[in-house]
CSV table of C-alpha atoms and ligand atoms in Angstrom, one decimal:
chain,number,residue,atom,x,y,z
A,1,MET,CA,-22.7,21.3,1.6
A,2,LYS,CA,-22.2,17.6,2.3
A,3,ALA,CA,-20.5,16.3,5.4
A,4,TRP,CA,-19.7,13.0,6.8
A,5,THR,CA,-19.6,14.4,10.6
A,6,PHE,CA,-20.1,11.4,14.3
A,7,ALA,CA,-20.9,13.1,17.3
A,8,ARG,CA,-21.2,10.0,19.2
A,9,TYR,CA,-18.0,7.4,18.6
A,10,GLY,CA,-19.4,4.0,17.7
A,11,GLY,CA,-19.4,2.1,14.6
A,12,PRO,CA,-19.6,2.9,11.1
A,13,GLU,CA,-23.4,2.9,11.6
A,14,VAL,CA,-22.9,6.3,13.7
A,15,LEU,CA,-21.2,8.0,10.6
A,16,GLU,CA,-23.9,10.8,9.4
A,17,TRP,CA,-24.1,12.7,5.9
A,18,VAL,CA,-25.2,15.8,7.2
A,19,ASP,CA,-25.8,19.1,5.5
A,20,LEU,CA,-24.1,21.6,6.4
A,21,PRO,CA,-22.9,25.6,6.1
A,22,ASP,CA,-20.8,26.0,4.0
A,23,PRO,CA,-17.2,27.5,4.9
A,24,VAL,CA,-15.1,30.4,4.9
A,25,PRO,CA,-12.0,30.4,4.8
A,26,GLY,CA,-10.1,32.7,7.5
A,27,LYS,CA,-6.7,34.0,7.7
A,28,GLY,CA,-3.9,31.3,5.9
A,29,GLU,CA,-7.1,29.2,5.1
A,30,ILE,CA,-8.4,27.7,1.5
A,31,VAL,CA,-11.7,26.6,0.3
A,32,THR,CA,-11.0,23.2,-1.7
A,33,ARG,CA,-14.1,21.9,-3.2
A,34,VAL,CA,-13.5,18.2,-3.0
A,35,VAL,CA,-12.8,16.0,-5.5
A,36,ALA,CA,-11.3,13.4,-3.4
A,37,ALA,CA,-10.8,12.3,0.0
A,38,ALA,CA,-8.9,9.5,0.9
A,39,LEU,CA,-8.7,6.7,3.8
A,40,ASN,CA,-7.3,6.3,6.5
A,41,PRO,CA,-7.4,3.8,9.7
A,42,LEU,CA,-7.1,7.6,11.8
A,43,ASP,CA,-10.6,7.4,10.6
A,44,TRP,CA,-12.2,4.9,12.4
A,45,LYS,CA,-10.1,4.5,15.3
A,46,LEU,CA,-11.1,8.2,15.8
A,47,ARG,CA,-14.3,7.2,15.2
A,48,ALA,CA,-14.8,3.9,17.2
A,49,GLY,CA,-13.5,6.5,20.4
A,50,GLN,CA,-10.4,4.9,20.0
A,51,TYR,CA,-8.5,8.7,20.5
A,52,LYS,CA,-10.7,10.4,23.2
A,53,VAL,CA,-8.4,11.9,25.6
A,54,MET,CA,-7.7,13.7,23.3
A,55,THR,CA,-10.8,14.4,21.1
A,56,ALA,CA,-13.7,14.0,23.4
A,57,TRP,CA,-14.7,17.6,23.7
A,58,ARG,CA,-14.8,17.8,19.6
A,59,LEU,CA,-18.2,16.3,18.8
A,60,PRO,CA,-19.4,17.0,17.1
A,61,ARG,CA,-16.5,16.1,14.4
A,62,GLY,CA,-15.4,15.7,10.2
A,63,VAL,CA,-14.5,12.5,8.5
A,64,GLY,CA,-11.3,12.1,6.8
A,65,TYR,CA,-7.4,14.7,6.4
A,66,ASP,CA,-6.2,13.8,3.2
A,67,TYR,CA,-8.0,15.3,0.0
A,68,ALA,CA,-7.4,16.9,-3.9
A,69,GLY,CA,-9.9,19.0,-5.9
A,70,VAL,CA,-10.0,22.0,-7.1
A,71,VAL,CA,-9.9,25.7,-4.5
A,72,GLU,CA,-12.8,28.0,-4.4
A,73,SER,CA,-12.1,30.9,-1.9
A,74,VAL,CA,-8.7,31.9,-0.1
A,75,GLY,CA,-8.2,34.0,3.1
A,76,GLU,CA,-6.3,36.4,4.4
A,77,GLY,CA,-3.3,36.4,3.6
A,78,VAL,CA,-2.8,33.2,1.1
A,79,ALA,CA,-0.3,34.2,-1.3
A,80,ARG,CA,0.9,30.6,-2.9
A,81,LEU,CA,-2.4,29.0,-4.0
A,82,LYS,CA,-5.7,30.9,-5.4
A,83,PRO,CA,-9.5,30.0,-6.7
A,84,GLY,CA,-9.6,27.9,-9.7
A,85,ASP,CA,-6.5,25.7,-8.5
A,86,ALA,CA,-5.9,22.0,-8.4
A,87,VAL,CA,-4.8,21.3,-4.9
A,88,VAL,CA,-3.6,18.1,-2.8
A,89,GLY,CA,-3.6,19.3,1.0
A,90,ILE,CA,-4.1,18.0,4.3
A,91,VAL,CA,-6.4,19.1,7.0
A,92,ASN,CA,-4.7,18.7,10.9
A,93,PRO,CA,-6.5,15.5,12.2
A,94,LEU,CA,-6.9,17.4,14.8
A,95,ASP,CA,-9.2,20.4,13.1
A,96,SER,CA,-13.0,19.4,14.4
A,97,ARG,CA,-14.2,22.0,11.9
A,98,ASN,CA,-13.2,20.9,9.4
A,99,ALA,CA,-12.2,17.6,7.1
A,100,ALA,CA,-11.6,15.7,3.9
A,101,MET,CA,-14.6,13.8,3.4
A,102,ALA,CA,-17.1,16.1,2.5
A,103,GLU,CA,-17.8,18.5,-0.6
A,104,ARG,CA,-15.9,21.1,0.4
A,105,VAL,CA,-13.4,21.5,2.5
A,106,CYS,CA,-11.1,24.4,4.8
A,107,ALA,CA,-8.1,24.0,5.3
A,108,THR,CA,-5.1,25.6,5.7
A,109,GLU,CA,-2.5,27.0,2.8
A,110,ALA,CA,0.1,25.9,4.8
A,111,LEU,CA,-0.8,21.6,3.5
A,112,ALA,CA,-1.7,22.2,0.9
A,113,THR,CA,0.0,21.9,-2.3
A,114,ALA,CA,-0.6,22.4,-6.5
A,115,LYS,CA,-1.6,19.0,-7.7
A,116,PRO,CA,0.4,19.0,-11.0
A,117,PRO,CA,-2.1,17.7,-14.7
A,118,SER,CA,-0.3,15.1,-14.7
A,119,LEU,CA,-1.7,13.3,-11.3
A,120,SER,CA,-5.1,12.4,-11.2
A,121,PHE,CA,-7.0,13.8,-7.8
A,122,ALA,CA,-7.3,10.2,-6.4
A,123,ASP,CA,-4.2,9.5,-6.8
A,124,GLY,CA,-3.4,12.9,-4.9
A,125,ALA,CA,-5.8,11.8,-2.3
A,126,SER,CA,-4.1,9.2,-2.0
A,127,LEU,CA,-0.9,10.1,-1.1
A,128,PRO,CA,-0.4,12.5,2.2
A,129,GLY,CA,-1.0,10.0,5.7
A,130,ALA,CA,0.7,7.7,4.1
A,131,GLY,CA,3.2,8.4,2.2
A,132,ILE,CA,4.0,11.2,4.5
A,133,THR,CA,4.2,8.4,7.4
A,134,ALA,CA,6.4,6.4,4.9
A,135,VAL,CA,9.4,9.2,4.3
A,136,GLN,CA,9.6,9.9,8.1
A,137,ALA,CA,9.9,7.1,8.7
A,138,LEU,CA,13.1,5.7,6.4
A,139,ARG,CA,14.3,8.8,6.6
A,140,GLU,CA,14.6,9.4,10.0
A,141,ALA,CA,15.7,5.6,9.7
A,142,ASN,CA,18.7,7.5,7.9
A,143,LEU,CA,17.3,5.4,4.6
A,144,ALA,CA,20.7,4.9,1.6
A,145,ALA,CA,20.9,3.3,-1.0
A,146,GLY,CA,22.7,-0.1,-1.4
A,147,GLN,CA,21.1,-0.3,2.1
A,148,ARG,CA,18.7,-3.8,2.8
A,149,VAL,CA,14.9,-3.1,3.7
A,150,LEU,CA,11.8,-5.3,5.1
A,151,VAL,CA,9.0,-3.5,5.2
A,152,VAL,CA,5.9,-5.6,6.7
A,153,GLY,CA,2.6,-4.6,6.0
A,154,ALA,CA,3.6,-3.6,2.4
A,155,ALA,CA,0.8,-3.7,0.8
A,156,GLY,CA,-1.7,-1.5,2.9
A,157,GLY,CA,-1.7,1.8,2.2
A,158,VAL,CA,1.8,3.3,4.4
A,159,GLY,CA,3.8,-0.3,3.1
A,160,SER,CA,3.1,0.3,0.0
A,161,PHE,CA,4.3,3.8,-0.1
A,162,ALA,CA,7.1,2.7,2.1
A,163,VAL,CA,8.3,-0.1,-1.1
A,164,GLN,CA,8.5,2.7,-3.1
A,165,TYR,CA,9.9,5.3,-1.7
A,166,ALA,CA,13.1,2.7,-0.8
A,167,ARG,CA,13.1,1.4,-3.9
A,168,ALA,CA,13.0,4.8,-5.6
A,169,CYS,CA,15.8,5.6,-2.9
A,170,GLY,CA,17.9,2.7,-4.2
A,171,ALA,CA,17.7,0.2,-1.0
A,172,HIS,CA,17.0,-3.5,-1.7
A,173,VAL,CA,13.8,-4.1,0.0
A,174,THR,CA,12.3,-6.9,1.1
A,175,ALA,CA,8.3,-6.7,1.1
A,176,VAL,CA,5.6,-8.7,3.6
A,177,ALA,CA,1.8,-9.4,2.5
A,178,SER,CA,-0.4,-12.1,2.9
A,179,THR,CA,-1.6,-14.4,0.6
A,180,ALA,CA,-3.7,-11.8,-0.3
A,181,GLY,CA,-1.9,-9.2,-0.5
A,182,GLN,CA,0.9,-10.6,-3.2
A,183,GLU,CA,-0.7,-9.9,-6.5
A,184,PHE,CA,-1.0,-6.4,-5.8
A,185,LEU,CA,2.2,-6.5,-3.6
A,186,ALA,CA,4.1,-7.4,-7.1
A,187,ARG,CA,2.6,-4.2,-9.5
A,188,LEU,CA,4.9,-2.6,-6.5
A,189,GLU,CA,8.9,-5.1,-7.6
A,190,PRO,CA,9.9,-5.5,-4.4
A,191,ASP,CA,13.1,-6.7,-4.9
A,192,ARG,CA,11.4,-9.9,-2.7
A,193,ALA,CA,8.1,-11.0,-2.0
A,194,ILE,CA,7.1,-12.8,1.5
A,195,ASP,CA,3.6,-14.5,1.8
A,196,TYR,CA,3.8,-14.7,5.2
A,197,ASN,CA,0.8,-16.9,6.0
A,198,ARG,CA,4.2,-18.7,4.4
A,199,GLU,CA,7.0,-17.8,5.4
A,200,ASP,CA,7.5,-16.4,8.7
A,201,TRP,CA,9.3,-13.4,8.3
A,202,LYS,CA,10.3,-13.3,11.7
A,203,ALA,CA,13.0,-16.5,11.6
A,204,LEU,CA,14.7,-14.8,7.8
A,205,ALA,CA,18.1,-16.0,8.1
A,206,GLU,CA,19.4,-12.4,6.9
A,207,ARG,CA,19.7,-9.4,7.9
A,208,PHE,CA,18.3,-6.0,7.5
A,209,ASP,CA,19.7,-2.3,8.0
A,210,ILE,CA,16.5,-0.9,8.5
A,211,VAL,CA,13.1,-3.0,9.2
A,212,PHE,CA,10.0,-1.5,9.2
A,213,ASP,CA,7.3,-2.0,10.2
A,214,ALA,CA,4.2,0.1,8.8
A,215,SER,CA,1.6,-2.8,10.0
A,216,GLY,CA,2.3,-2.0,13.8
A,217,THR,CA,1.3,-5.7,14.7
A,218,SER,CA,4.8,-6.8,16.1
A,219,THR,CA,7.1,-6.0,19.2
A,220,PHE,CA,10.7,-5.2,19.1
A,221,PRO,CA,12.3,-7.9,20.6
A,222,GLN,CA,10.7,-10.3,18.1
A,223,CYS,CA,12.2,-8.7,15.5
A,224,ARG,CA,15.7,-7.5,16.8
A,225,ARG,CA,17.3,-10.1,15.3
A,226,LEU,CA,16.9,-9.3,12.2
A,227,LEU,CA,18.9,-5.7,12.7
A,228,ALA,CA,22.7,-5.7,10.4
A,229,PRO,CA,24.4,-3.8,13.2
A,230,GLY,CA,23.5,-0.2,13.3
A,231,GLY,CA,20.3,-0.8,12.3
A,232,ALA,CA,17.3,0.5,13.2
A,233,PHE,CA,13.4,-1.0,13.8
A,234,VAL,CA,10.7,0.9,12.7
A,235,HIS,CA,7.1,0.9,14.4
A,236,SER,CA,3.8,2.8,13.1
A,237,LEU,CA,1.5,2.0,16.3
A,238,PRO,CA,4.0,2.5,19.1
A,239,ASP,CA,3.2,1.8,22.1
A,240,ALA,CA,4.5,2.1,25.7
A,241,ALA,CA,6.9,-0.3,25.5
A,242,LEU,CA,8.0,0.4,22.1
A,243,TYR,CA,9.0,4.0,23.7
A,244,CYS,CA,10.5,2.0,26.9
A,245,TRP,CA,12.4,-0.3,24.2
A,246,SER,CA,13.5,3.3,21.9
A,247,TRP,CA,14.7,4.4,24.9
A,248,TRP,CA,16.7,1.5,26.4
A,249,MET,CA,18.7,0.5,22.9
A,250,LYS,CA,19.7,4.5,22.8
A,251,LEU,CA,21.2,4.2,26.1
A,252,THR,CA,22.7,0.1,25.2
A,253,ALA,CA,23.0,-0.2,21.2
A,254,LYS,CA,24.1,0.4,18.7
A,255,GLU,CA,20.9,-0.5,16.7
A,256,ARG,CA,18.0,1.5,17.3
A,257,CYS,CA,14.2,1.0,18.1
A,258,MET,CA,12.3,3.8,16.8
A,259,PRO,CA,8.7,4.4,16.7
A,260,VAL,CA,7.6,6.9,13.8
A,261,MET,CA,4.9,9.7,14.1
A,262,GLU,CA,3.2,11.4,11.8
A,263,ARG,CA,3.9,14.8,11.4
A,264,PRO,CA,2.4,16.8,7.6
A,265,ASN,CA,4.5,19.4,6.5
A,266,LEU,CA,4.6,20.5,3.6
A,267,ALA,CA,8.4,19.5,2.0
A,268,ASP,CA,7.1,15.6,2.5
A,269,LEU,CA,3.7,16.1,0.1
A,270,GLU,CA,5.6,17.8,-2.4
A,271,THR,CA,8.5,15.5,-2.6
A,272,LEU,CA,5.6,12.4,-3.4
A,273,VAL,CA,3.1,15.2,-5.6
A,274,ALA,CA,6.6,15.7,-7.2
A,275,MET,CA,7.2,11.3,-7.4
A,276,ALA,CA,4.1,9.8,-8.1
A,277,ALA,CA,3.8,12.9,-10.9
A,278,ASP,CA,7.0,11.7,-12.6
A,279,GLY,CA,6.0,7.9,-11.7
A,280,ARG,CA,8.5,7.3,-9.5
A,281,LEU,CA,5.7,6.5,-7.3
A,282,GLN,CA,3.2,4.4,-9.4
A,283,SER,CA,-0.8,4.8,-7.9
A,284,VAL,CA,-1.7,2.5,-5.4
A,285,VAL,CA,-5.7,3.3,-5.9
A,286,THR,CA,-7.2,-0.4,-5.4
A,287,ARG,CA,-10.7,1.6,-5.1
A,288,VAL,CA,-12.9,5.1,-5.9
A,289,GLY,CA,-16.1,4.7,-3.9
A,290,ARG,CA,-19.0,7.0,-3.2
A,291,PRO,CA,-20.1,9.0,-0.6
A,292,ASP,CA,-22.3,7.3,0.3
A,293,GLU,CA,-20.0,4.0,1.0
A,294,LEU,CA,-18.1,6.1,3.3
A,295,PRO,CA,-20.1,3.6,6.1
A,296,GLU,CA,-19.2,0.4,4.3
A,297,LEU,CA,-15.8,0.6,3.7
A,298,GLN,CA,-14.1,2.6,6.9
A,299,ARG,CA,-16.1,-1.1,8.2
A,300,GLU,CA,-13.6,-3.2,5.2
A,301,MET,CA,-10.2,-1.5,6.4
A,302,ALA,CA,-11.5,-2.0,10.4
A,303,LEU,CA,-10.5,-5.5,9.7
A,304,GLY,CA,-7.8,-4.6,8.8
A,305,HIS,CA,-6.3,-6.4,5.8
A,306,ASN,CA,-6.7,-2.8,3.6
A,307,ARG,CA,-4.5,-2.5,-0.2
A,308,GLY,CA,-3.2,-0.6,-1.2
A,309,LYS,CA,-5.2,3.2,-0.9
A,310,VAL,CA,-9.0,3.7,-0.7
A,311,VAL,CA,-11.1,7.3,-2.3
A,312,VAL,CA,-14.2,8.1,-2.0
A,313,ARG,CA,-14.8,10.2,-5.3
A,314,PHE,CA,-16.8,13.4,-4.8
A,315,ALA,CA,-17.3,15.3,-7.7
A,316,PRO,CA,-16.0,13.7,-11.6
A,317,GLU,CA,-12.0,14.5,-11.7
A,318,PRO,CA,-12.6,18.3,-14.0
B,401,LIG,N1,2.4,6.6,13.6
B,401,LIG,C1,2.0,7.0,12.6
B,401,LIG,O1,2.1,8.3,12.1
B,401,LIG,C2,0.4,6.1,12.2
B,401,LIG,C3,0.7,6.6,10.8
B,401,LIG,C4,-0.3,6.2,9.8
B,401,LIG,C5,-0.6,5.4,9.6
B,401,LIG,N2,-0.6,4.7,11.2
B,401,LIG,C6,-0.8,2.8,11.6
B,401,LIG,O2,-0.6,2.1,10.5
B,401,LIG,C7,-1.1,1.0,11.2
B,401,LIG,C8,-1.2,0.4,8.8
B,401,LIG,O3,-1.5,1.9,8.4
B,401,LIG,P1,-2.3,2.0,7.1
B,401,LIG,O4,-2.3,3.3,6.0
B,401,LIG,O5,-1.2,0.9,6.5
B,401,LIG,O6,-3.3,0.5,7.4
B,401,LIG,P2,-3.5,0.2,5.4
B,401,LIG,O7,-3.8,0.5,5.1
B,401,LIG,O8,-4.4,-1.1,6.6
B,401,LIG,O9,-3.2,-1.0,5.9
B,401,LIG,C9,-2.6,-2.0,6.8
B,401,LIG,C10,-1.9,-3.3,6.5
B,401,LIG,O10,-1.5,-4.1,8.0
B,401,LIG,C11,-1.3,-5.4,7.2
B,401,LIG,N3,-1.4,-6.1,8.3
B,401,LIG,C12,-2.9,-6.7,8.5
B,401,LIG,N4,-2.7,-8.0,9.5
B,401,LIG,C13,-0.6,-8.2,9.7
B,401,LIG,C14,0.0,-9.1,10.1
B,401,LIG,N5,0.0,-9.5,11.5
B,401,LIG,N6,1.3,-9.1,9.3
B,401,LIG,C15,1.1,-8.3,8.7
B,401,LIG,N7,1.0,-7.7,7.9
B,401,LIG,C16,-0.1,-7.4,8.7
B,401,LIG,C17,-2.5,-5.6,6.2
B,401,LIG,O11,-2.0,-6.5,5.5
B,401,LIG,P3,-2.1,-7.9,4.8
B,401,LIG,O12,-3.8,-8.5,4.2
B,401,LIG,O13,-1.4,-8.3,3.2
B,401,LIG,O14,-2.6,-8.2,5.9
B,401,LIG,C18,-2.6,-4.8,5.6
B,401,LIG,O15,-2.7,-4.5,4.5
B,401,LIG,C19,-2.6,1.7,11.4
B,401,LIG,O16,-2.7,1.2,12.5
B,401,LIG,C20,-2.4,2.6,10.9
B,401,LIG,O17,-3.6,3.5,12.2
B,401,LIG,C21,0.3,5.0,11.7
């Protein structure tokens, strides 16, 4: 089979479209013929060597973690899924043997769920990484109906799911994106949209129960004044300072400062798939590329102004 891999860190030019042996499922694993796989910033960050400490001994490695496709074979002990099933799944990013940007992917059954017919493979593939991050960030911030929620980076992958999930849970959502992101943002129907090129959202007079910076571009001191009493600030790119603030706020205040660190899990994936299948989450796929376009798609994503989700199609929708 063909698969995208890289054997050294660097720019998109280190990506290679190589021949690999077809994967064979081990205990608890399924092999899926990939129909669509989604890009995430983690893909280009890993390729660029940002997480070398965790991955240096695991080169060459594959690319991409979110996939949708049709199960071809299953390993010992797999009971929930069978060959022929359409699925949406996640590959563990620490698994260097297997990845989603390939004709076939081998992954654990525990992180795959049946894809309902009403959900396209492209939309299915768009859900896992960004969707689970959005759901976990808002849930851990104690999202509840009637709350006021501010989502920054609302036109990106994580942000576009956060806006929709918060609205579906009955929150009043203010969404922040650039001028270029406003048209896409309008499709997500936030209660209020802010263009950060024209208005400084950090200077808003109102207060929010949750401020979720899905773009990871702000700091806690910049956003603290936006929190209502007992409110939570959640950040998608926590650094050492944010962890210090998180600890300090636990000791000294009712308001919280929280890093989000996605934990792939089946229950959240099933929630997202169900919400997308019944229309509570609408499609955020803005581009469907060909496999040979992956280096260019990663280069564009690394510029930091991605819209919704970009997916690569490896086979026609069955
Ligand atoms: N902690 C975790 O577990 C976890 C999980 C997933 C993702 N992440 C990280 O979270 C970040 C976002 O992920 P993603 O998948 O949503 O990325 P994405 O699809 O590339 O979207 C990033 C968004 O950030 C917005 N943005 C850029 N500069 C901004 C600024 N100065 N102010 C406000 N918004 C700005 C961009 O919108 P405009 O064009 O409108 O500026 C873009 O839509 C990435 O850094 C990713 O690595 C972390």
